[in-house]
């Protein structure tokens, strides 16, 4: 996942705002960021902007939130 422009951030935030439960950005070495928490969101966005190896993944805690994020990923992949 590449977040590089302001529009990328807006679309990602729109998807996150539709989610009702925590959405986790997770990477190697037990790093994790709750993207629904303001402080962790900022750290996670910095990490997303820096990630060149695509070692990070998004994980949800509910089926509905998973579908929301899947629609977002399908949109950016098109």
GROMACS .gro file of N, CA, C and O in nm:
model
  312
    1UNK      N    1   0.085  -0.116   0.000
    1UNK     CA    2   0.000   0.000   0.000
    1UNK      C    3   0.090   0.123   0.000
    1UNK      O    4   0.181   0.133   0.080
    2UNK      N    5   0.061   0.214  -0.090
    2UNK     CA    6   0.138   0.338  -0.098
    2UNK      C    7   0.049   0.456  -0.065
    2UNK      O    8  -0.053   0.477  -0.127
    3UNK      N    9   0.090   0.531   0.035
    3UNK     CA   10   0.023   0.655   0.070
    3UNK      C   11   0.125   0.765   0.040
    3UNK      O   12   0.225   0.777   0.110
    4UNK      N   13   0.102   0.838  -0.067
    4UNK     CA   14   0.201   0.936  -0.110
    4UNK      C   15   0.145   1.078  -0.124
    4UNK      O   16   0.218   1.173  -0.110
    5UNK      N   17   0.017   1.092  -0.153
    5UNK     CA   18  -0.039   1.225  -0.179
    5UNK      C   19  -0.148   1.257  -0.077
    5UNK      O   20  -0.196   1.170  -0.004
    6UNK      N   21  -0.186   1.382  -0.076
    6UNK     CA   22  -0.295   1.424   0.012
    6UNK      C   23  -0.424   1.352  -0.020
    6UNK      O   24  -0.501   1.318   0.071
    7UNK      N   25  -0.448   1.328  -0.148
    7UNK     CA   26  -0.569   1.255  -0.187
    7UNK      C   27  -0.566   1.112  -0.136
    7UNK      O   28  -0.669   1.058  -0.093
    8UNK      N   29  -0.447   1.048  -0.138
    8UNK     CA   30  -0.433   0.913  -0.083
    8UNK      C   31  -0.472   0.912   0.065
    8UNK      O   32  -0.541   0.821   0.111
    9UNK      N   33  -0.427   1.013   0.137
    9UNK     CA   34  -0.456   1.022   0.280
    9UNK      C   35  -0.606   1.042   0.302
    9UNK      O   36  -0.666   0.978   0.388
   10UNK      N   37  -0.668   1.129   0.222
   10UNK     CA   38  -0.812   1.153   0.235
   10UNK      C   39  -0.892   1.026   0.213
   10UNK      O   40  -0.986   0.996   0.287
   11UNK      N   41  -0.857   0.950   0.109
   11UNK     CA   42  -0.930   0.827   0.079
   11UNK      C   43  -0.910   0.722   0.189
   11UNK      O   44  -1.004   0.653   0.227
   12UNK      N   45  -0.787   0.712   0.239
   12UNK     CA   46  -0.758   0.618   0.347
   12UNK      C   47  -0.837   0.657   0.472
   12UNK      O   48  -0.898   0.573   0.537
   13UNK      N   49  -0.838   0.787   0.505
   13UNK     CA   50  -0.912   0.835   0.622
   13UNK      C   51  -1.061   0.811   0.608
   13UNK      O   52  -1.128   0.777   0.706
   14UNK      N   53  -1.114   0.829   0.487
   14UNK     CA   54  -1.257   0.805   0.465
   14UNK      C   55  -1.290   0.659   0.495
   14UNK      O   56  -1.393   0.630   0.557
   15UNK      N   57  -1.205   0.569   0.451
   15UNK     CA   58  -1.228   0.426   0.479
   15UNK      C   59  -1.217   0.400   0.629
   15UNK      O   60  -1.301   0.328   0.686
   16UNK      N   61  -1.115   0.456   0.694
   16UNK     CA   62  -1.099   0.436   0.838
   16UNK      C   63  -1.220   0.490   0.915
   16UNK      O   64  -1.266   0.427   1.010
   17UNK      N   65  -1.271   0.605   0.873
   17UNK     CA   66  -1.384   0.666   0.943
   17UNK      C   67  -1.511   0.583   0.932
   17UNK      O   68  -1.598   0.593   1.019
   18UNK      N   69  -1.522   0.502   0.829
   18UNK     CA   70  -1.638   0.414   0.814
   18UNK      C   71  -1.630   0.294   0.907
   18UNK      O   72  -1.731   0.229   0.934
   19UNK      N   73  -1.511   0.263   0.954
   19UNK     CA   74  -1.492   0.147   1.042
   19UNK      C   75  -1.536   0.183   1.184
   19UNK      O   76  -1.511   0.294   1.231
   20UNK      N   77  -1.599   0.088   1.250
   20UNK     CA   78  -1.651   0.113   1.385
   20UNK      C   79  -1.563   0.054   1.494
   20UNK      O   80  -1.579   0.089   1.611
   21UNK      N   81  -1.472  -0.034   1.458
   21UNK     CA   82  -1.384  -0.099   1.554
   21UNK      C   83  -1.239  -0.065   1.522
   21UNK      O   84  -1.211  -0.007   1.417
   22UNK      N   85  -1.145  -0.103   1.610
   22UNK     CA   86  -1.004  -0.076   1.582
   22UNK      C   87  -0.960  -0.135   1.448
   22UNK      O   88  -1.003  -0.243   1.408
   23UNK      N   89  -0.876  -0.060   1.379
   23UNK     CA   90  -0.812  -0.105   1.256
   23UNK      C   91  -0.662  -0.097   1.283
   23UNK      O   92  -0.610   0.008   1.320
   24UNK      N   93  -0.595  -0.209   1.269
   24UNK     CA   94  -0.454  -0.218   1.306
   24UNK      C   95  -0.364  -0.217   1.185
   24UNK      O   96  -0.388  -0.290   1.089
   25UNK      N   97  -0.261  -0.134   1.191
   25UNK     CA   98  -0.152  -0.137   1.094
   25UNK      C   99  -0.041  -0.213   1.164
   25UNK      O  100   0.005  -0.172   1.271
   26UNK      N  101  -0.002  -0.326   1.106
   26UNK     CA  102   0.096  -0.411   1.173
   26UNK      C  103   0.213  -0.439   1.081
   26UNK      O  104   0.198  -0.448   0.959
   27UNK      N  105   0.329  -0.452   1.144
   27UNK     CA  106   0.450  -0.480   1.068
   27UNK      C  107   0.537  -0.582   1.140
   27UNK      O  108   0.496  -0.642   1.239
   28UNK      N  109   0.658  -0.596   1.091
   28UNK     CA  110   0.749  -0.693   1.151
   28UNK      C  111   0.791  -0.650   1.292
   28UNK      O  112   0.774  -0.535   1.331
   29UNK      N  113   0.845  -0.743   1.365
   29UNK     CA  114   0.899  -0.716   1.499
   29UNK      C  115   0.794  -0.662   1.596
   29UNK      O  116   0.820  -0.573   1.675
   30UNK      N  117   0.672  -0.715   1.586
   30UNK     CA  118   0.564  -0.682   1.680
   30UNK      C  119   0.523  -0.535   1.680
   30UNK      O  120   0.466  -0.487   1.777
   31UNK      N  121   0.552  -0.461   1.574
   31UNK     CA  122   0.506  -0.322   1.569
   31UNK      C  123   0.360  -0.321   1.527
   31UNK      O  124   0.319  -0.395   1.439
   32UNK      N  125   0.281  -0.239   1.595
   32UNK     CA  126   0.139  -0.228   1.560
   32UNK      C  127   0.089  -0.089   1.597
   32UNK      O  128   0.137  -0.028   1.694
   33UNK      N  129  -0.004  -0.040   1.517
   33UNK     CA  130  -0.061   0.092   1.537
   33UNK      C  131  -0.213   0.080   1.523
   33UNK      O  132  -0.260   0.032   1.421
   34UNK      N  133  -0.284   0.125   1.624
   34UNK     CA  134  -0.429   0.131   1.617
   34UNK      C  135  -0.463   0.257   1.540
   34UNK      O  136  -0.449   0.369   1.592
   35UNK      N  137  -0.506   0.243   1.417
   35UNK     CA  138  -0.529   0.358   1.330
   35UNK      C  139  -0.653   0.437   1.369
   35UNK      O  140  -0.679   0.542   1.313
   36UNK      N  141  -0.730   0.390   1.466
   36UNK     CA  142  -0.844   0.463   1.517
   36UNK      C  143  -0.805   0.546   1.640
   36UNK      O  144  -0.886   0.622   1.691
   37UNK      N  145  -0.682   0.536   1.686
   37UNK     CA  146  -0.630   0.613   1.798
   37UNK      C  147  -0.545   0.726   1.742
   37UNK      O  148  -0.454   0.702   1.662
   38UNK      N  149  -0.571   0.851   1.782
   38UNK     CA  150  -0.507   0.967   1.721
   38UNK      C  151  -0.354   0.961   1.725
   38UNK      O  152  -0.288   0.985   1.624
   39UNK      N  153  -0.298   0.931   1.841
   39UNK     CA  154  -0.152   0.927   1.853
   39UNK      C  155  -0.091   0.815   1.769
   39UNK      O  156   0.008   0.835   1.699
   40UNK      N  157  -0.150   0.697   1.777
   40UNK     CA  158  -0.099   0.584   1.701
   40UNK      C  159  -0.123   0.603   1.552
   40UNK      O  160  -0.043   0.558   1.470
   41UNK      N  161  -0.231   0.672   1.516
   41UNK     CA  162  -0.260   0.702   1.376
   41UNK      C  163  -0.145   0.783   1.315
   41UNK      O  164  -0.098   0.753   1.205
   42UNK      N  165  -0.101   0.885   1.386
   42UNK     CA  166   0.007   0.970   1.335
   42UNK      C  167   0.134   0.887   1.315
   42UNK      O  168   0.199   0.896   1.210
   43UNK      N  169   0.169   0.806   1.413
   43UNK     CA  170   0.287   0.720   1.401
   43UNK      C  171   0.271   0.622   1.285
   43UNK      O  172   0.365   0.597   1.210
   44UNK      N  173   0.152   0.566   1.272
   44UNK     CA  174   0.126   0.471   1.164
   44UNK      C  175   0.135   0.535   1.027
   44UNK      O  176   0.190   0.476   0.933
   45UNK      N  177   0.082   0.657   1.013
   45UNK     CA  178   0.090   0.726   0.884
   45UNK      C  179   0.234   0.759   0.847
   45UNK      O  180   0.273   0.746   0.730
   46UNK      N  181   0.313   0.798   0.945
   46UNK     CA  182   0.455   0.821   0.919
   46UNK      C  183   0.520   0.693   0.872
   46UNK      O  184   0.595   0.690   0.774
   47UNK      N  185   0.488   0.584   0.938
   47UNK     CA  186   0.546   0.453   0.902
   47UNK      C  187   0.500   0.412   0.762
   47UNK      O  188   0.580   0.360   0.683
   48UNK      N  189   0.374   0.437   0.728
   48UNK     CA  190   0.324   0.404   0.594
   48UNK      C  191   0.398   0.484   0.487
   48UNK      O  192   0.431   0.432   0.381
   49UNK      N  193   0.421   0.612   0.514
   49UNK     CA  194   0.490   0.697   0.418
   49UNK      C  195   0.635   0.653   0.398
   49UNK      O  196   0.691   0.668   0.290
   50UNK      N  197   0.695   0.595   0.501
   50UNK     CA  198   0.834   0.552   0.494
   50UNK      C  199   0.850   0.413   0.436
   50UNK      O  200   0.959   0.377   0.390
   51UNK      N  201   0.748   0.332   0.439
   51UNK     CA  202   0.760   0.190   0.405
   51UNK      C  203   0.783   0.171   0.256
   51UNK      O  204   0.698   0.198   0.174
   52UNK      N  205   0.900   0.122   0.224
   52UNK     CA  206   0.934   0.093   0.085
   52UNK      C  207   0.935  -0.056   0.057
   52UNK      O  208   0.938  -0.098  -0.057
   53UNK      N  209   0.934  -0.137   0.163
   53UNK     CA  210   0.940  -0.283   0.148
   53UNK      C  211   0.803  -0.347   0.154
   53UNK      O  212   0.791  -0.467   0.142
   54UNK      N  213   0.700  -0.267   0.175
   54UNK     CA  214   0.564  -0.316   0.187
   54UNK      C  215   0.553  -0.427   0.291
   54UNK      O  216   0.493  -0.531   0.266
   55UNK      N  217   0.612  -0.403   0.406
   55UNK     CA  218   0.609  -0.500   0.515
   55UNK      C  219   0.492  -0.479   0.609
   55UNK      O  220   0.477  -0.551   0.706
   56UNK      N  221   0.410  -0.380   0.582
   56UNK     CA  222   0.299  -0.348   0.672
   56UNK      C  223   0.169  -0.404   0.619
   56UNK      O  224   0.148  -0.413   0.499
   57UNK      N  225   0.080  -0.440   0.711
   57UNK     CA  226  -0.051  -0.491   0.672
   57UNK      C  227  -0.159  -0.429   0.757
   57UNK      O  228  -0.136  -0.385   0.868
   58UNK      N  229  -0.280  -0.424   0.703
   58UNK     CA  230  -0.397  -0.372   0.774
   58UNK      C  231  -0.479  -0.491   0.822
   58UNK      O  232  -0.508  -0.583   0.745
   59UNK      N  233  -0.518  -0.486   0.948
   59UNK     CA  234  -0.599  -0.591   1.008
   59UNK      C  235  -0.718  -0.528   1.080
   59UNK      O  236  -0.703  -0.424   1.144
   60UNK      N  237  -0.833  -0.589   1.067
   60UNK     CA  238  -0.955  -0.539   1.130
   60UNK      C  239  -1.004  -0.640   1.233
   60UNK      O  240  -0.959  -0.754   1.235
   61UNK      N  241  -1.099  -0.596   1.313
   61UNK     CA  242  -1.153  -0.684   1.417
   61UNK      C  243  -1.298  -0.721   1.394
   61UNK      O  244  -1.359  -0.787   1.477
   62UNK      N  245  -1.354  -0.678   1.280
   62UNK     CA  246  -1.491  -0.718   1.249
   62UNK      C  247  -1.505  -0.739   1.098
   62UNK      O  248  -1.431  -0.681   1.019
   63UNK      N  249  -1.600  -0.821   1.062
   63UNK     CA  250  -1.624  -0.851   0.921
   63UNK      C  251  -1.664  -0.726   0.844
   63UNK      O  252  -1.618  -0.704   0.732
   64UNK      N  253  -1.749  -0.642   0.904
   64UNK     CA  254  -1.795  -0.521   0.836
   64UNK      C  255  -1.678  -0.427   0.807
   64UNK      O  256  -1.668  -0.371   0.698
   65UNK      N  257  -1.589  -0.411   0.904
   65UNK     CA  258  -1.473  -0.326   0.884
   65UNK      C  259  -1.378  -0.386   0.780
   65UNK      O  260  -1.318  -0.314   0.700
   66UNK      N  261  -1.368  -0.518   0.779
   66UNK     CA  262  -1.285  -0.585   0.679
   66UNK      C  263  -1.338  -0.555   0.538
   66UNK      O  264  -1.260  -0.525   0.447
   67UNK      N  265  -1.468  -0.560   0.521
   67UNK     CA  266  -1.527  -0.531   0.390
   67UNK      C  267  -1.504  -0.385   0.351
   67UNK      O  268  -1.476  -0.354   0.235
   68UNK      N  269  -1.514  -0.294   0.447
   68UNK     CA  270  -1.488  -0.153   0.419
   68UNK      C  271  -1.346  -0.133   0.369
   68UNK      O  272  -1.322  -0.065   0.268
   69UNK      N  273  -1.250  -0.193   0.438
   69UNK     CA  274  -1.111  -0.177   0.398
   69UNK      C  275  -1.082  -0.249   0.267
   69UNK      O  276  -1.004  -0.200   0.184
   70UNK      N  277  -1.148  -0.362   0.243
   70UNK     CA  278  -1.129  -0.434   0.117
   70UNK      C  279  -1.177  -0.349  -0.001
   70UNK      O  280  -1.111  -0.344  -0.105
   71UNK      N  281  -1.291  -0.282   0.015
   71UNK     CA  282  -1.340  -0.193  -0.092
   71UNK      C  283  -1.239  -0.081  -0.118
   71UNK      O  284  -1.214  -0.045  -0.233
   72UNK      N  285  -1.179  -0.027  -0.013
   72UNK     CA  286  -1.077   0.076  -0.029
   72UNK      C  287  -0.957   0.020  -0.107
   72UNK      O  288  -0.910   0.082  -0.202
   73UNK      N  289  -0.909  -0.097  -0.068
   73UNK     CA  290  -0.792  -0.155  -0.137
   73UNK      C  291  -0.823  -0.191  -0.281
   73UNK      O  292  -0.738  -0.175  -0.369
   74UNK      N  293  -0.944  -0.238  -0.307
   74UNK     CA  294  -0.982  -0.267  -0.447
   74UNK      C  295  -0.984  -0.140  -0.529
   74UNK      O  296  -0.942  -0.139  -0.645
   75UNK      N  297  -1.028  -0.030  -0.470
   75UNK     CA  298  -1.033   0.098  -0.540
   75UNK      C  299  -0.893   0.147  -0.574
   75UNK      O  300  -0.868   0.193  -0.685
   76UNK      N  301  -0.800   0.139  -0.479
   76UNK     CA  302  -0.665   0.190  -0.507
   76UNK      C  303  -0.586   0.098  -0.597
   76UNK      O  304  -0.491   0.141  -0.662
   77UNK      N  305  -0.626  -0.029  -0.603
   77UNK     CA  306  -0.556  -0.124  -0.690
   77UNK      C  307  -0.599  -0.111  -0.835
   77UNK      O  308  -0.526  -0.153  -0.925
   78UNK      N  309  -0.717  -0.053  -0.858
   78UNK     CA  310  -0.769  -0.042  -0.995
   78UNK      C  311  -0.696   0.061  -1.078
   78UNK      O  312  -0.626   0.144  -1.038
   0.00000   0.00000   0.00000
